[in-house]
Coordinates of C-alpha atoms in Angstrom, one line a residue:
Chain A
M1 CA 0.0 0.0 0.0
T2 CA 1.3 3.4 -0.9
V3 CA 0.6 5.7 1.9
H4 CA 0.5 9.4 2.5
D5 CA 4.2 10.2 2.8
P6 CA 5.5 13.6 4.0
K7 CA 8.7 12.8 2.3
L8 CA 6.9 12.8 -1.1
A9 CA 5.6 16.3 -0.3
A10 CA 9.0 17.4 0.8
S11 CA 10.8 16.0 -2.2
S12 CA 8.3 17.4 -4.6
D13 CA 9.0 20.8 -3.2
D14 CA 12.6 20.8 -4.3
T15 CA 12.1 22.3 -7.7
S16 CA 10.3 25.4 -6.3
S17 CA 12.4 28.1 -4.7
G18 CA 11.3 30.6 -2.1
D19 CA 7.7 31.6 -2.7
K20 CA 7.5 30.3 -6.3
I21 CA 4.4 28.2 -7.1
R22 CA 5.1 25.0 -9.0
I23 CA 2.6 25.0 -11.9
S24 CA 1.6 22.0 -14.0
E25 CA -1.0 23.9 -16.1
I26 CA -3.2 27.0 -16.1
F27 CA -6.2 26.7 -18.3
G28 CA -9.7 28.1 -19.0
P29 CA -12.1 29.7 -18.8
T30 CA -14.1 26.5 -18.7
V31 CA -16.6 25.2 -16.2
Q32 CA -16.0 23.2 -13.0
G33 CA -17.0 19.6 -13.9
E34 CA -17.6 18.1 -10.5
G35 CA -18.5 18.8 -6.9
A36 CA -20.7 21.5 -5.4
L37 CA -19.5 24.1 -8.0
I38 CA -20.4 21.9 -11.0
G39 CA -21.1 24.1 -14.0
V40 CA -19.5 27.3 -12.6
P41 CA -17.2 29.1 -15.0
T42 CA -13.6 29.0 -13.7
V43 CA -10.0 29.1 -14.6
F44 CA -7.9 26.2 -13.3
V45 CA -4.5 26.7 -11.7
R46 CA -3.1 23.1 -11.4
T47 CA 0.0 22.8 -9.3
G48 CA 2.6 20.0 -9.7
G49 CA 3.5 17.6 -6.9
C50 CA 1.5 15.5 -4.5
D51 CA 2.0 13.8 -1.2
F52 CA -0.3 10.9 -2.3
R53 CA -0.1 8.3 -5.0
C54 CA -3.7 7.2 -5.5
S55 CA -4.0 3.9 -7.4
W56 CA -6.5 5.5 -9.9
C57 CA -5.0 8.9 -10.1
D58 CA -6.3 10.6 -13.2
T59 CA -3.8 13.5 -13.2
L60 CA -0.5 11.7 -12.8
Y61 CA 1.1 14.4 -15.0
A62 CA 0.6 16.7 -12.0
V63 CA 1.7 14.2 -9.4
D64 CA 4.5 11.9 -10.7
P65 CA 8.0 13.5 -10.5
A66 CA 8.6 11.8 -13.9
F67 CA 6.7 14.8 -15.2
R68 CA 8.6 17.3 -13.1
A69 CA 10.3 18.8 -16.2
D70 CA 6.8 20.0 -17.2
W71 CA 6.2 21.8 -14.0
K72 CA 7.2 25.5 -14.0
P73 CA 8.0 27.5 -10.9
M74 CA 6.1 30.8 -11.3
S75 CA 5.8 33.8 -9.1
T76 CA 2.5 34.8 -7.6
A77 CA 2.4 37.8 -9.9
D78 CA 3.0 35.7 -13.0
V79 CA 0.3 33.2 -12.1
L80 CA -2.2 36.0 -11.6
A81 CA -1.2 37.6 -14.8
A82 CA -1.7 34.3 -16.6
V83 CA -5.2 33.9 -15.2
K84 CA -6.1 37.5 -16.1
K85 CA -4.9 36.9 -19.7
L86 CA -7.2 33.9 -19.9
S87 CA -10.2 35.6 -18.4
G88 CA -9.7 38.9 -20.3
N89 CA -9.1 40.6 -17.0
A90 CA -12.6 39.8 -15.8
P91 CA -12.9 38.4 -12.3
I92 CA -13.7 34.7 -12.3
L93 CA -13.6 31.8 -9.9
I94 CA -10.0 30.5 -9.7
T95 CA -9.9 26.8 -8.9
L96 CA -6.7 25.6 -7.3
S97 CA -6.1 22.0 -8.1
G98 CA -3.3 19.5 -8.4
G99 CA -1.6 17.2 -7.4
N100 CA -2.1 18.6 -4.0
P101 CA -2.2 22.4 -4.1
A102 CA -1.9 22.6 -0.3
I103 CA 1.8 21.9 -0.8
Q104 CA 2.3 25.2 -2.6
P105 CA 2.7 28.7 -1.2
L106 CA -0.7 30.0 -2.4
G107 CA -1.6 32.4 0.3
K108 CA -0.3 35.5 -1.5
L109 CA -2.1 34.6 -4.7
I110 CA -5.4 34.4 -2.9
E111 CA -4.8 37.7 -1.1
L112 CA -3.9 39.5 -4.3
G113 CA -6.5 37.9 -6.5
K114 CA -9.3 38.7 -4.1
K115 CA -8.4 42.4 -4.2
D116 CA -9.1 42.2 -7.9
G117 CA -12.5 40.5 -7.4
F118 CA -11.5 36.9 -8.1
R119 CA -12.9 34.1 -6.0
F120 CA -10.9 31.1 -5.0
A121 CA -11.8 27.4 -4.7
I122 CA -9.4 24.6 -3.8
E123 CA -9.5 20.9 -4.4
T124 CA -7.3 19.0 -1.9
Q125 CA -7.3 15.6 -0.2
G126 CA -7.2 16.9 3.3
S127 CA -3.7 15.7 4.3
I128 CA -2.0 19.1 4.6
A129 CA -3.5 22.1 6.4
K130 CA -2.6 25.7 5.6
D131 CA -3.5 29.0 7.4
W132 CA -4.6 30.5 4.0
F133 CA -7.5 27.9 3.8
A134 CA -9.4 30.5 5.9
D135 CA -9.1 33.0 3.0
L136 CA -10.7 30.8 0.4
D137 CA -14.2 31.1 -0.8
F138 CA -14.7 27.3 -1.3
L139 CA -12.7 24.4 0.2
T140 CA -13.4 21.0 -1.3
I141 CA -11.7 18.2 0.6
S142 CA -11.6 14.8 -1.0
P143 CA -10.5 12.2 1.6
K144 CA -9.2 9.3 -0.4
P145 CA -11.1 6.0 0.1
P146 CA -9.7 2.5 0.4
S147 CA -9.8 1.9 -3.3
S148 CA -7.1 4.6 -3.7
S149 CA -4.7 2.4 -1.7
T150 CA -3.7 5.3 0.5
D151 CA -4.1 5.7 4.2
F152 CA -6.5 8.1 5.8
N153 CA -5.5 10.2 8.8
P154 CA -8.5 11.7 10.6
D155 CA -6.3 14.2 12.4
D156 CA -5.0 15.7 9.2
L157 CA -8.6 16.1 7.9
A158 CA -9.6 17.8 11.2
A159 CA -6.6 20.1 11.0
C160 CA -7.6 21.2 7.5
I161 CA -11.2 22.0 8.6
N162 CA -9.9 23.8 11.7
A163 CA -7.5 25.8 9.6
A164 CA -10.3 26.9 7.4
Q165 CA -12.5 28.0 10.3
P166 CA -10.2 29.8 12.7
D167 CA -13.2 31.8 14.1
G168 CA -15.6 28.9 14.4
V169 CA -17.9 27.0 12.1
L170 CA -19.6 30.0 10.6
S171 CA -16.3 31.6 9.5
G172 CA -14.2 30.8 6.5
P173 CA -15.0 29.2 3.1
E174 CA -17.9 27.0 2.2
I175 CA -16.5 23.5 2.9
T176 CA -17.6 20.3 1.0
L177 CA -16.4 16.8 1.7
K178 CA -16.2 15.1 -1.7
F179 CA -15.7 11.4 -1.8
P180 CA -14.7 9.4 -4.9
V181 CA -16.5 6.1 -4.6
R182 CA -15.7 2.9 -6.5
D183 CA -17.2 0.2 -4.3
E184 CA -19.0 -0.7 -1.1
A185 CA -15.8 -0.3 1.0
D186 CA -15.4 3.3 -0.3
L187 CA -19.1 4.0 0.5
M188 CA -18.6 2.8 4.1
F189 CA -15.5 4.9 4.3
A190 CA -17.4 8.0 3.2
D191 CA -20.1 7.3 5.7
H192 CA -17.6 6.9 8.5
V193 CA -15.7 10.1 7.7
R194 CA -18.8 12.3 7.1
K195 CA -20.0 11.3 10.6
L196 CA -16.7 12.7 12.0
H197 CA -17.8 16.1 10.7
P198 CA -21.5 16.4 10.8
G199 CA -22.9 19.6 9.2
I200 CA -20.4 19.7 6.4
P201 CA -22.1 19.1 3.1
V202 CA -21.1 15.9 1.4
C203 CA -20.8 15.0 -2.3
L204 CA -20.2 11.4 -3.6
Q205 CA -18.9 10.8 -7.1
P206 CA -18.1 7.7 -9.1
V207 CA -14.4 7.1 -9.4
N208 CA -13.0 7.5 -12.9
T209 CA -10.7 4.5 -13.1
T210 CA -9.6 5.3 -16.7
P211 CA -5.9 5.9 -16.7
A212 CA -4.9 9.5 -17.2
E213 CA -3.6 11.0 -20.5
P214 CA -2.0 10.7 -22.9
H215 CA -4.9 9.6 -25.2
P216 CA -4.9 11.3 -28.6
D217 CA -8.5 12.4 -28.4
G218 CA -9.1 12.4 -24.7
M219 CA -12.2 10.2 -25.0
D220 CA -10.2 7.2 -26.0
G221 CA -10.4 4.5 -23.4
V222 CA -12.8 6.4 -21.1
D223 CA -15.5 4.0 -19.9
L224 CA -18.4 6.4 -19.9
D225 CA -20.9 3.6 -19.8
G226 CA -19.2 2.2 -16.7
L227 CA -19.1 5.6 -15.1
T228 CA -22.8 6.1 -15.7
R229 CA -23.6 2.6 -14.4
R230 CA -21.6 3.4 -11.2
Y231 CA -23.5 6.7 -10.9
R232 CA -26.8 4.8 -11.0
W233 CA -25.5 2.3 -8.4
L234 CA -24.5 5.2 -6.2
V235 CA -27.9 6.8 -6.4
D236 CA -29.5 3.4 -5.6
E237 CA -27.2 3.0 -2.6
V238 CA -27.7 6.5 -1.3
T239 CA -31.5 6.4 -1.6
K240 CA -31.7 2.9 -0.2
R241 CA -29.8 4.0 2.9
K242 CA -31.8 7.2 3.2
W243 CA -28.7 9.4 3.0
F244 CA -31.0 12.2 1.8
D245 CA -28.5 14.9 2.9
V246 CA -25.7 13.6 0.6
R247 CA -25.4 14.8 -3.0
V248 CA -24.5 12.4 -5.8
L249 CA -22.7 14.1 -8.7
P250 CA -20.7 12.9 -11.7
Q251 CA -17.4 13.9 -13.0
W252 CA -19.3 15.6 -15.7
H253 CA -16.2 17.0 -17.5
V254 CA -15.2 13.4 -18.2
H255 CA -18.5 12.8 -20.0
V256 CA -18.1 16.0 -21.9
W257 CA -14.5 16.1 -22.7
G258 CA -13.0 12.7 -21.7
N259 CA -9.7 12.8 -20.0
L260 CA -8.5 15.6 -22.2
R261 CA -6.3 18.1 -20.6
G262 CA -7.0 21.8 -20.7
V263 CA -10.8 21.7 -20.5
Chain B
M1 CA -47.3 30.3 -32.3
T2 CA -48.9 28.7 -29.2
V3 CA -48.9 31.2 -26.4
H4 CA -49.3 31.3 -22.7
D5 CA -53.1 30.9 -22.5
P6 CA -55.0 31.4 -19.2
K7 CA -57.8 29.4 -20.7
L8 CA -55.5 26.4 -20.9
A9 CA -54.8 26.7 -17.2
A10 CA -58.5 27.2 -16.4
S11 CA -59.6 24.3 -18.5
S12 CA -56.9 22.0 -17.1
D13 CA -58.3 22.7 -13.6
D14 CA -61.6 21.2 -14.3
T15 CA -60.8 17.6 -13.2
S16 CA -59.7 18.7 -9.7
S17 CA -62.4 19.6 -7.2
G18 CA -61.9 21.9 -4.3
D19 CA -58.5 21.7 -2.8
K20 CA -57.5 18.4 -4.5
I21 CA -54.2 18.4 -6.3
R22 CA -54.1 16.9 -9.8
I23 CA -51.2 14.4 -9.8
S24 CA -49.5 13.0 -12.9
E25 CA -47.0 11.0 -10.9
I26 CA -45.2 10.8 -7.6
F27 CA -41.8 9.0 -7.8
G28 CA -38.5 8.6 -6.0
P29 CA -36.4 8.8 -4.0
T30 CA -34.0 9.6 -6.8
V31 CA -31.8 12.7 -7.4
Q32 CA -32.6 16.0 -9.0
G33 CA -31.0 15.8 -12.4
E34 CA -30.8 19.5 -13.4
G35 CA -30.4 23.0 -12.1
A36 CA -28.9 24.3 -8.9
L37 CA -30.0 21.3 -6.9
I38 CA -28.4 18.8 -9.3
G39 CA -27.5 15.6 -7.5
V40 CA -29.7 16.2 -4.4
P41 CA -31.9 13.3 -3.3
T42 CA -35.5 14.1 -3.8
V43 CA -39.0 12.8 -4.3
F44 CA -40.8 14.3 -7.3
V45 CA -44.4 15.3 -7.1
R46 CA -45.4 15.9 -10.7
T47 CA -48.8 17.6 -11.3
G48 CA -50.9 17.4 -14.4
G49 CA -51.9 20.4 -16.5
C50 CA -50.0 23.3 -18.0
D51 CA -50.8 26.8 -19.3
F52 CA -48.0 26.4 -21.8
R53 CA -47.4 24.2 -24.9
C54 CA -43.7 24.3 -25.4
S55 CA -42.7 23.0 -28.9
W56 CA -40.1 20.7 -27.3
C57 CA -42.0 19.8 -24.2
D58 CA -40.4 16.5 -22.8
T59 CA -43.3 15.8 -20.3
L60 CA -46.3 16.0 -22.5
Y61 CA -47.9 13.3 -20.4
A62 CA -48.2 15.9 -17.6
V63 CA -49.3 18.7 -20.0
D64 CA -51.6 17.5 -22.7
P65 CA -55.2 17.0 -21.7
A66 CA -55.1 13.8 -23.9
F67 CA -53.4 12.3 -20.9
R68 CA -55.9 13.7 -18.4
A69 CA -57.3 10.2 -17.6
D70 CA -53.9 9.4 -16.1
W71 CA -54.1 12.4 -13.8
K72 CA -55.4 11.7 -10.3
P73 CA -57.0 14.3 -8.1
M74 CA -55.5 13.7 -4.6
S75 CA -55.9 15.3 -1.3
T76 CA -53.0 17.1 0.4
A77 CA -52.9 14.3 3.0
D78 CA -52.8 11.6 0.4
V79 CA -49.9 13.3 -1.5
L80 CA -47.9 13.7 1.7
A81 CA -48.6 10.1 2.7
A82 CA -47.5 8.9 -0.8
V83 CA -44.2 10.8 -0.4
K84 CA -43.6 9.4 3.1
K85 CA -44.2 5.9 1.8
L86 CA -41.5 6.4 -0.8
S87 CA -39.0 8.1 1.6
G88 CA -39.7 5.6 4.4
N89 CA -41.0 8.5 6.5
A90 CA -37.6 10.2 6.4
P91 CA -37.6 13.9 5.6
I92 CA -36.4 14.6 2.0
L93 CA -36.5 17.4 -0.5
I94 CA -39.9 17.3 -2.3
T95 CA -39.6 18.7 -5.8
L96 CA -42.9 20.0 -7.2
S97 CA -42.9 19.8 -11.0
G98 CA -45.3 19.5 -13.9
G99 CA -46.8 20.6 -16.2
N100 CA -46.9 23.8 -14.3
P101 CA -47.4 23.0 -10.6
A102 CA -48.2 26.7 -9.9
I103 CA -51.7 25.9 -11.3
Q104 CA -52.4 23.5 -8.3
P105 CA -53.3 24.3 -4.7
L106 CA -50.0 23.3 -3.1
G107 CA -49.8 25.8 -0.2
K108 CA -51.3 23.4 2.3
L109 CA -48.9 20.5 1.2
I110 CA -45.9 22.8 1.8
E111 CA -47.2 23.9 5.2
L112 CA -47.8 20.4 6.4
G113 CA -44.7 18.9 4.9
K114 CA -42.4 21.5 6.4
K115 CA -43.8 20.7 9.9
D116 CA -42.5 17.1 9.3
G117 CA -39.1 18.3 8.2
F118 CA -39.5 18.1 4.4
R119 CA -38.0 20.8 2.2
F120 CA -39.7 22.0 -0.9
A121 CA -38.5 23.0 -4.4
I122 CA -40.6 23.9 -7.3
E123 CA -40.0 24.0 -11.1
T124 CA -42.2 26.4 -12.9
Q125 CA -42.1 28.6 -16.0
G126 CA -42.9 31.9 -14.2
S127 CA -46.3 32.5 -15.7
I128 CA -48.4 32.2 -12.6
A129 CA -47.6 33.6 -9.2
K130 CA -48.8 32.1 -5.9
D131 CA -48.5 33.5 -2.4
W132 CA -47.2 30.1 -1.2
F133 CA -44.0 30.6 -3.3
A134 CA -42.8 32.5 -0.2
D135 CA -42.9 29.3 1.8
L136 CA -40.7 27.2 -0.5
D137 CA -37.1 26.5 0.1
F138 CA -36.1 26.7 -3.5
L139 CA -37.9 28.3 -6.4
T140 CA -36.6 27.5 -9.9
I141 CA -38.2 29.6 -12.6
S142 CA -37.6 28.6 -16.2
P143 CA -38.7 31.4 -18.5
K144 CA -39.3 29.7 -21.9
P145 CA -37.1 31.0 -24.7
P146 CA -38.1 31.7 -28.4
S147 CA -37.4 28.1 -29.4
S148 CA -40.3 26.9 -27.2
S149 CA -42.7 28.9 -29.5
T150 CA -44.3 30.5 -26.5
D151 CA -44.6 34.1 -25.5
F152 CA -42.7 35.6 -22.6
N153 CA -44.4 38.0 -20.2
P154 CA -41.9 39.9 -18.1
D155 CA -44.7 41.1 -15.7
D156 CA -45.7 37.5 -14.9
L157 CA -42.1 36.7 -14.1
A158 CA -41.7 39.8 -11.9
A159 CA -45.0 38.8 -10.1
C160 CA -43.5 35.3 -9.4
I161 CA -40.4 36.8 -7.9
N162 CA -42.2 39.3 -5.9
A163 CA -44.6 36.7 -4.6
A164 CA -41.6 34.7 -3.4
Q165 CA -40.1 37.6 -1.6
P166 CA -42.9 39.4 0.2
D167 CA -40.5 40.9 2.7
G168 CA -37.7 41.9 0.3
V169 CA -34.9 40.2 -1.6
L170 CA -33.4 38.5 1.5
S171 CA -36.7 36.8 2.4
G172 CA -38.2 33.7 0.8
P173 CA -36.7 30.7 -1.0
E174 CA -33.5 30.6 -2.9
I175 CA -34.5 31.6 -6.4
T176 CA -32.8 30.5 -9.6
L177 CA -33.5 31.5 -13.2
K178 CA -33.0 28.3 -15.3
F179 CA -33.0 28.8 -19.0
P180 CA -33.3 26.0 -21.5
V181 CA -31.1 27.0 -24.5
R182 CA -31.3 25.6 -28.0
D183 CA -29.7 28.3 -30.1
E184 CA -28.3 31.9 -30.3
A185 CA -31.8 33.5 -30.1
D186 CA -32.4 31.5 -26.8
L187 CA -29.1 32.7 -25.5
M188 CA -29.9 36.3 -26.2
F189 CA -33.3 35.8 -24.5
A190 CA -31.6 34.5 -21.4
D191 CA -29.3 37.4 -21.3
H192 CA -32.2 39.9 -21.7
V193 CA -34.3 38.3 -19.0
R194 CA -31.4 37.8 -16.5
K195 CA -30.7 41.5 -16.7
L196 CA -34.2 42.3 -15.7
H197 CA -33.4 40.6 -12.4
P198 CA -29.8 41.1 -11.5
G199 CA -28.6 39.3 -8.4
I200 CA -30.7 36.2 -9.1
P201 CA -28.5 33.2 -9.8
V202 CA -28.7 31.9 -13.4
C203 CA -28.4 28.4 -14.9
L204 CA -28.3 27.6 -18.6
Q205 CA -29.0 24.1 -19.9
P206 CA -29.1 22.6 -23.3
V207 CA -32.6 21.9 -24.5
N208 CA -33.5 18.2 -24.8
T209 CA -35.3 18.2 -28.1
T210 CA -36.0 14.5 -28.0
P211 CA -39.7 13.8 -27.9
A212 CA -41.1 12.6 -24.6
E213 CA -42.0 9.0 -23.8
P214 CA -43.2 6.5 -24.7
H215 CA -40.0 4.9 -25.6
P216 CA -39.6 1.2 -24.5
D217 CA -36.3 1.6 -22.8
G218 CA -36.3 5.4 -22.2
M219 CA -32.9 5.9 -23.9
D220 CA -34.3 5.1 -27.4
G221 CA -34.1 8.1 -29.6
V222 CA -32.4 10.4 -27.1
D223 CA -29.6 12.2 -28.9
L224 CA -27.0 12.2 -26.1
D225 CA -24.2 13.2 -28.4
G226 CA -26.2 16.1 -29.6
L227 CA -27.0 17.2 -26.1
T228 CA -23.3 17.0 -25.2
R229 CA -22.3 19.0 -28.3
R230 CA -24.8 21.6 -27.3
Y231 CA -23.4 21.7 -23.8
R232 CA -19.9 22.3 -25.2
W233 CA -21.3 25.0 -27.4
L234 CA -23.0 26.6 -24.4
V235 CA -19.7 26.6 -22.4
D236 CA -17.9 28.2 -25.3
E237 CA -20.5 30.9 -25.7
V238 CA -20.7 31.6 -22.0
T239 CA -16.9 31.8 -21.5
K240 CA -16.4 33.8 -24.8
R241 CA -19.0 36.4 -23.5
K242 CA -17.4 36.4 -20.1
W243 CA -20.7 35.5 -18.4
F244 CA -18.7 34.2 -15.5
D245 CA -21.7 34.5 -13.1
V246 CA -23.8 32.1 -15.1
R247 CA -23.8 28.3 -14.4
V248 CA -23.9 25.8 -17.3
L249 CA -25.5 22.5 -16.3
P250 CA -26.8 19.5 -18.2
Q251 CA -30.1 17.7 -17.8
W252 CA -27.9 15.0 -16.3
H253 CA -30.8 12.7 -15.7
V254 CA -31.4 12.4 -19.4
H255 CA -27.7 11.2 -19.8
V256 CA -28.2 8.7 -16.9
W257 CA -31.7 7.4 -17.5
G258 CA -32.8 8.8 -20.9
N259 CA -36.4 10.1 -21.1
L260 CA -37.6 7.3 -18.9
R261 CA -40.3 8.2 -16.4
G262 CA -40.1 7.6 -12.7
V263 CA -36.4 8.3 -12.3

């Protein structure tokens, strides 16, 4: 089992210097394809490097050090300038994703971007807490379930939630717990973890087990029928168990654009 | 052009007597497939009868008087009992849909249901305002665009919004304007109407132009590729125009279950 390994996080920091942000890709405007913000126009800032190695990772190019040469250390100002170029200077939701963006020094980017009217969402697995979580507009934490072959540390998750809410549960960003689910064991994991943090909205989504790019046309090899079947199964399980406070959402972008990058 | 016709609404009332609700179907629990509540577990209460005849209506069985024999007048208590039977007595979001549910006497159902912990959402076209809109948790208004071949009355829409917010914009349900979009003219219509009501969240969704049931397996004849292409087009248009405050969402249930009823 490959576990959450602080050494991975540390080693993946060694190409960034000082307050540079290690960038895998910046793209958009497009729409968020999953989670509570599904369908919301956004520019993605994807950072390189991750402290996890999920068995079904669909963005290995932002995780595996083999791709490190593709990751570019950029200053906060350069990242914001790149986003503004894509959005035509109009304020838009900026989605910080990865890899695990919590590894990176993103506090200053959030501070500067908000001054210009940008809103910020992050997608992270809940393994590393940062003070600047409190300055986000949306914090999506995806605790990785058993099928990812990683270990879950409840204290790390609690630290992330506490970092986002320094002044109590009504402060800080809107938090969502978003669980990728492949099977019954994953479902039980999601139920266990959500009960540790009652009151935090929960999304479940079928895991995309299709390997990441490269695929020439993005759609090649993506098992859309399998994803849709798993979605139906999830709805059946959730309604059967009367989890009426849990949302079930697809990775809609996979259905629309496949595993293609940059959409 | 078939227009909004009060006579249609009046004539479609004549099978219900007193405070009976004319029901086309009650089904669930499933998840909401579209709009701001996409993915949220819900039981649908679909009423029969409509004051509109949209060219691409996908629920004619709840609209066309030819199906009137299938509509059952039910008391408020019977409707609530049917929902509770489906939900196993657990509180769940009840989605009032149609047809146009605003034709029906639903105030009492909302009042009684809320006492038992149920939440209420409605899907209506914004042609008929009711005082009980203010008691809803979620009000989704879908003004019908040019491609529906119906006429739009801005005063009726304003009346619906005002009815929902008797004590000002911070009172009443969460309101969303949800526009089905088939083409450029529909897009311009959505832009025009949303500017009449700034501050109200907006969803755009590709029109499903597949005729309604009956299809033996639900999926037969549904042009999923066409819907997905139209979704991509919508994202392109929205991002090109920098409408970054507008959400673009699919009719996800059509992708999962086709035009099948009861899901």
